[in-house]
Short mmCIF file of C-alpha atoms in Angstrom, two decimals:
data_model
loop_
_atom_site.label_atom_id
_atom_site.label_comp_id
_atom_site.label_asym_id
_atom_site.label_seq_id
_atom_site.Cartn_x
_atom_site.Cartn_y
_atom_site.Cartn_z
CA ASP A 1 0.24 0.36 0.08
CA VAL A 2 1.08 3.77 -0.38
CA LYS A 3 1.80 5.31 2.30
CA VAL A 4 2.09 9.14 2.57
CA THR A 5 2.87 10.85 5.79
CA GLN A 6 2.91 13.83 7.40
CA SER A 7 4.74 15.38 10.29
CA SER A 8 1.44 17.00 12.11
CA ARG A 9 -2.05 16.11 12.57
CA TYR A 10 -3.11 19.57 14.65
CA LEU A 11 -0.53 22.46 14.75
CA VAL A 12 -0.78 25.41 16.93
CA LYS A 13 1.54 28.49 16.11
CA ARG A 14 1.47 31.92 16.78
CA THR A 15 1.88 34.99 14.23
CA GLY A 16 5.42 35.28 12.71
CA GLU A 17 6.59 31.98 13.32
CA LYS A 18 8.72 30.10 10.89
CA VAL A 19 6.30 26.61 10.85
CA PHE A 20 7.32 23.60 8.80
CA LEU A 21 5.21 20.95 7.39
CA GLU A 22 6.57 17.82 6.47
CA CYS A 23 5.45 15.29 3.83
CA VAL A 24 7.30 11.94 3.41
CA GLN A 25 6.32 9.24 0.80
CA ASP A 26 7.39 5.75 0.60
CA MET A 27 6.65 4.68 -2.52
CA ASP A 28 9.46 6.42 -4.47
CA HIS A 29 6.90 8.66 -6.32
CA GLU A 30 8.16 11.55 -8.59
CA ASN A 31 5.82 13.69 -8.20
CA MET A 32 4.49 15.69 -4.60
CA PHE A 33 2.03 18.47 -3.72
CA TRP A 34 0.56 20.36 -1.09
CA TYR A 35 -2.39 21.76 -1.14
CA ARG A 36 -4.32 24.08 1.05
CA GLN A 37 -8.07 22.97 1.81
CA ASP A 38 -10.08 26.14 3.15
CA PRO A 39 -14.45 25.88 3.54
CA GLY A 40 -15.96 26.16 0.35
CA LEU A 41 -12.86 26.52 -1.88
CA GLY A 42 -12.14 23.35 -2.00
CA LEU A 43 -8.61 22.21 -2.48
CA ARG A 44 -6.26 24.74 -4.29
CA LEU A 45 -2.80 23.69 -5.13
CA ILE A 46 0.18 25.74 -3.86
CA TYR A 47 3.19 24.63 -5.00
CA PHE A 48 4.21 20.76 -6.61
CA SER A 49 7.24 19.21 -7.39
CA TYR A 50 7.83 16.65 -10.26
CA ASP A 51 11.45 15.33 -9.29
CA VAL A 52 13.80 16.32 -6.51
CA LYS A 53 14.90 19.88 -6.28
CA MET A 54 12.53 21.06 -8.78
CA LYS A 55 8.92 22.99 -7.33
CA GLU A 56 6.29 24.75 -9.54
CA LYS A 57 4.21 27.41 -8.03
CA GLY A 58 0.52 26.34 -8.12
CA ASP A 59 -2.62 28.84 -8.16
CA ILE A 60 -1.97 30.41 -4.31
CA PRO A 61 2.26 30.17 -2.93
CA GLU A 62 2.00 33.49 -1.84
CA GLY A 63 3.43 33.28 1.55
CA TYR A 64 4.93 29.76 1.39
CA SER A 65 8.01 28.14 0.30
CA VAL A 66 8.95 24.46 -0.56
CA SER A 67 12.17 22.29 -0.46
CA ARG A 68 12.67 18.74 -1.71
CA GLU A 69 16.20 17.63 -1.22
CA LYS A 70 14.97 13.99 -1.35
CA LYS A 71 12.92 12.77 -3.58
CA GLU A 72 10.53 10.73 -1.05
CA ARG A 73 10.71 14.53 1.14
CA PHE A 74 8.37 17.60 0.81
CA SER A 75 8.42 20.58 2.93
CA LEU A 76 6.08 22.98 3.23
CA ILE A 77 7.25 26.23 4.77
CA LEU A 78 5.61 29.26 5.80
CA GLU A 79 8.11 31.87 6.56
CA SER A 80 6.01 34.13 8.88
CA ALA A 81 3.24 32.83 9.47
CA SER A 82 -0.31 34.73 9.59
CA THR A 83 -3.71 34.60 10.99
CA ASN A 84 -5.24 33.86 7.16
CA GLN A 85 -3.07 30.78 6.80
CA THR A 86 -5.14 29.08 9.26
CA SER A 87 -5.97 25.97 7.16
CA MET A 88 -5.89 22.26 6.61
CA TYR A 89 -2.89 21.28 4.62
CA LEU A 90 -2.14 18.47 2.32
CA CYS A 91 -0.29 16.67 0.71
CA ALA A 92 -0.01 14.42 -2.48
CA SER A 93 2.11 12.19 -4.05
CA ASN A 94 2.09 9.97 -7.44
CA PRO A 95 3.48 8.51 -9.55
CA ASP A 96 4.28 10.28 -13.04
CA ARG A 97 1.33 10.23 -15.58
CA VAL A 98 -0.38 7.90 -12.55
CA GLU A 99 -4.17 8.17 -12.60
CA THR A 100 -4.76 9.37 -8.89
CA GLN A 101 -2.76 10.67 -6.36
CA TYR A 102 -2.45 9.68 -2.89
CA PHE A 103 -2.80 11.94 0.12
CA GLY A 104 -2.06 12.65 3.02
CA PRO A 105 -4.05 12.63 6.55
CA GLY A 106 -3.38 16.57 6.76
CA THR A 107 -2.37 19.03 8.86
CA ARG A 108 -4.91 20.76 10.67
CA LEU A 109 -2.65 24.32 11.10
CA LEU A 110 -3.70 27.17 13.88
CA VAL A 111 -2.03 30.49 13.70
CA LEU A 112 -2.80 32.66 16.73
CA ALA B 1 -10.93 30.35 -14.76
CA GLN B 2 -12.49 27.71 -12.93
CA LYS B 3 -12.07 24.45 -14.56
CA ILE B 4 -14.00 22.06 -12.31
CA THR B 5 -17.82 23.49 -11.08
CA GLN B 6 -19.75 20.92 -7.95
CA THR B 7 -22.44 23.41 -7.93
CA GLN B 8 -24.56 21.12 -4.87
CA PRO B 9 -22.90 22.73 -1.71
CA GLY B 10 -24.65 19.95 0.29
CA MET B 11 -27.06 17.02 -0.06
CA PHE B 12 -29.01 14.58 1.65
CA VAL B 13 -30.45 11.01 0.97
CA GLN B 14 -32.22 8.08 2.32
CA GLU B 15 -30.07 5.12 3.34
CA LYS B 16 -30.42 2.97 0.49
CA GLU B 17 -31.34 5.26 -1.74
CA ALA B 18 -29.03 6.50 -4.94
CA VAL B 19 -27.94 9.47 -5.33
CA THR B 20 -26.23 11.85 -8.21
CA LEU B 21 -23.51 14.33 -7.41
CA ASP B 22 -23.05 16.54 -10.13
CA CYS B 23 -19.52 17.83 -11.30
CA THR B 24 -18.67 20.02 -14.47
CA TYR B 25 -15.29 20.38 -15.83
CA ASP B 26 -13.56 22.75 -18.32
CA THR B 27 -10.82 22.09 -21.05
CA SER B 28 -9.83 22.80 -24.44
CA ASP B 29 -7.05 19.34 -23.82
CA GLN B 30 -8.29 16.27 -25.44
CA SER B 31 -6.39 13.76 -22.86
CA TYR B 32 -7.92 14.58 -19.27
CA GLY B 33 -8.48 12.29 -16.59
CA LEU B 34 -11.80 12.85 -14.23
CA PHE B 35 -11.58 11.69 -10.40
CA TRP B 36 -14.01 11.54 -7.53
CA TYR B 37 -12.83 11.62 -3.92
CA LYS B 38 -14.36 11.05 -0.78
CA GLN B 39 -13.41 12.89 2.24
CA PRO B 40 -14.99 11.35 5.85
CA SER B 41 -15.08 13.75 9.05
CA SER B 42 -11.08 12.47 9.66
CA GLY B 43 -9.89 14.49 6.60
CA GLU B 44 -8.35 11.62 4.63
CA MET B 45 -9.39 12.19 0.93
CA ILE B 46 -10.02 8.57 -0.29
CA PHE B 47 -9.70 8.12 -4.53
CA LEU B 48 -13.09 6.68 -5.23
CA ILE B 49 -12.88 6.42 -9.29
CA TYR B 50 -11.14 7.44 -12.47
CA GLN B 51 -12.61 8.22 -15.70
CA GLY B 52 -9.90 8.86 -18.64
CA SER B 53 -11.32 11.19 -21.43
CA TYR B 54 -11.22 8.22 -24.16
CA ASP B 55 -12.75 6.28 -22.21
CA GLU B 56 -15.92 5.01 -24.26
CA GLN B 57 -17.47 3.10 -20.82
CA ASN B 58 -18.69 4.83 -17.79
CA ALA B 59 -16.28 3.75 -15.07
CA THR B 60 -17.35 1.79 -11.93
CA GLU B 61 -16.37 0.69 -8.99
CA GLY B 62 -18.73 -1.46 -6.41
CA ARG B 63 -21.30 1.13 -5.92
CA TYR B 64 -20.13 4.01 -7.51
CA SER B 65 -19.99 4.89 -11.27
CA LEU B 66 -19.05 7.83 -13.30
CA ASN B 67 -21.52 9.69 -15.23
CA PHE B 68 -19.59 10.75 -17.85
CA GLN B 69 -20.81 13.21 -20.66
CA LYS B 70 -18.17 14.16 -22.63
CA ALA B 71 -19.89 16.78 -24.70
CA ARG B 72 -21.54 17.98 -21.86
CA LYS B 73 -18.35 18.34 -20.05
CA SER B 74 -19.76 16.86 -17.17
CA ALA B 75 -18.43 13.89 -14.65
CA ASN B 76 -21.49 13.17 -12.28
CA LEU B 77 -20.71 11.00 -9.80
CA VAL B 78 -23.67 8.21 -8.97
CA ILE B 79 -23.67 6.19 -5.49
CA SER B 80 -26.47 3.52 -5.85
CA ALA B 81 -27.78 1.87 -2.41
CA SER B 82 -26.43 4.48 0.26
CA GLN B 83 -25.75 3.37 3.12
CA LEU B 84 -24.20 5.97 6.57
CA GLY B 85 -21.14 5.21 6.03
CA ASP B 86 -21.15 7.56 2.98
CA SER B 87 -21.55 10.67 5.14
CA ALA B 88 -18.88 12.52 3.77
CA MET B 89 -17.28 15.25 1.60
CA TYR B 90 -17.20 14.46 -1.87
CA PHE B 91 -14.99 15.92 -4.57
CA CYS B 92 -14.35 15.98 -8.32
CA ALA B 93 -11.05 16.81 -9.92
CA MET B 94 -9.62 16.82 -13.15
CA ARG B 95 -5.69 16.03 -14.36
CA ASP B 96 -4.36 18.11 -17.16
CA ILE B 97 -2.84 17.36 -20.72
CA SER B 98 0.68 17.22 -18.75
CA GLY B 99 -0.47 14.94 -16.16
CA ASN B 100 0.86 16.40 -13.23
CA GLN B 101 -1.36 19.24 -12.41
CA PHE B 102 -4.80 18.27 -10.57
CA TYR B 103 -8.01 20.99 -10.11
CA PHE B 104 -10.10 20.21 -7.68
CA GLY B 105 -13.71 21.51 -7.25
CA THR B 106 -15.41 23.23 -3.88
CA GLY B 107 -16.65 20.05 -3.03
CA THR B 108 -20.29 18.65 -1.78
CA SER B 109 -21.13 17.91 1.75
CA LEU B 110 -23.59 14.39 1.67
CA THR B 111 -25.46 13.40 4.32
CA VAL B 112 -27.23 9.92 3.94
CA ILE B 113 -30.63 9.98 6.35
CA PRO B 114 -31.79 6.60 8.36
#
């Protein structure tokens, strides 16, 4: 079974803190994605990566950066957390051009 | 421009009845993929069903079927014989021609009533 894990299920941070969300997949997938999910807005793509050290901006990259130093790990970084970044963050991965994405369990981030 | 539209924010269905969740999409690509995911209250996204743009038959997976109408650009999910465990958010998604970008709708919240 494909497994995508995220470092935390719940996270509480203060405004201005630097926040790291980690995602690891164990199936040697080329592609990895970070989404945020907000009620009424669905899933919106923040960044994706199709190879180590490669990244592409999604629809809402502002305020975020990413890092992919190893194929299995894709990190999302909030350089200076703000309250409007309170959200559910979902990581996903898939092999190149294969039908579906596999999702992690999600991280619910609260920024106070 | 929004690529995936789900017009039903919430739906109710009686247990054991069938329900259709609507999804329309917008693309000029000839090759694309359409997906449905289920998200229970626990938060994980569960893949349900896939339809390729060149597939002539509608996809089916157990109680799930995808009613694919290419000319109308619609990909509705049909759940037959609803169960209480089907209560969840359902998302329609499209993968573009590159195979690397996925676009999601805003979701439909389905509640199954005993």
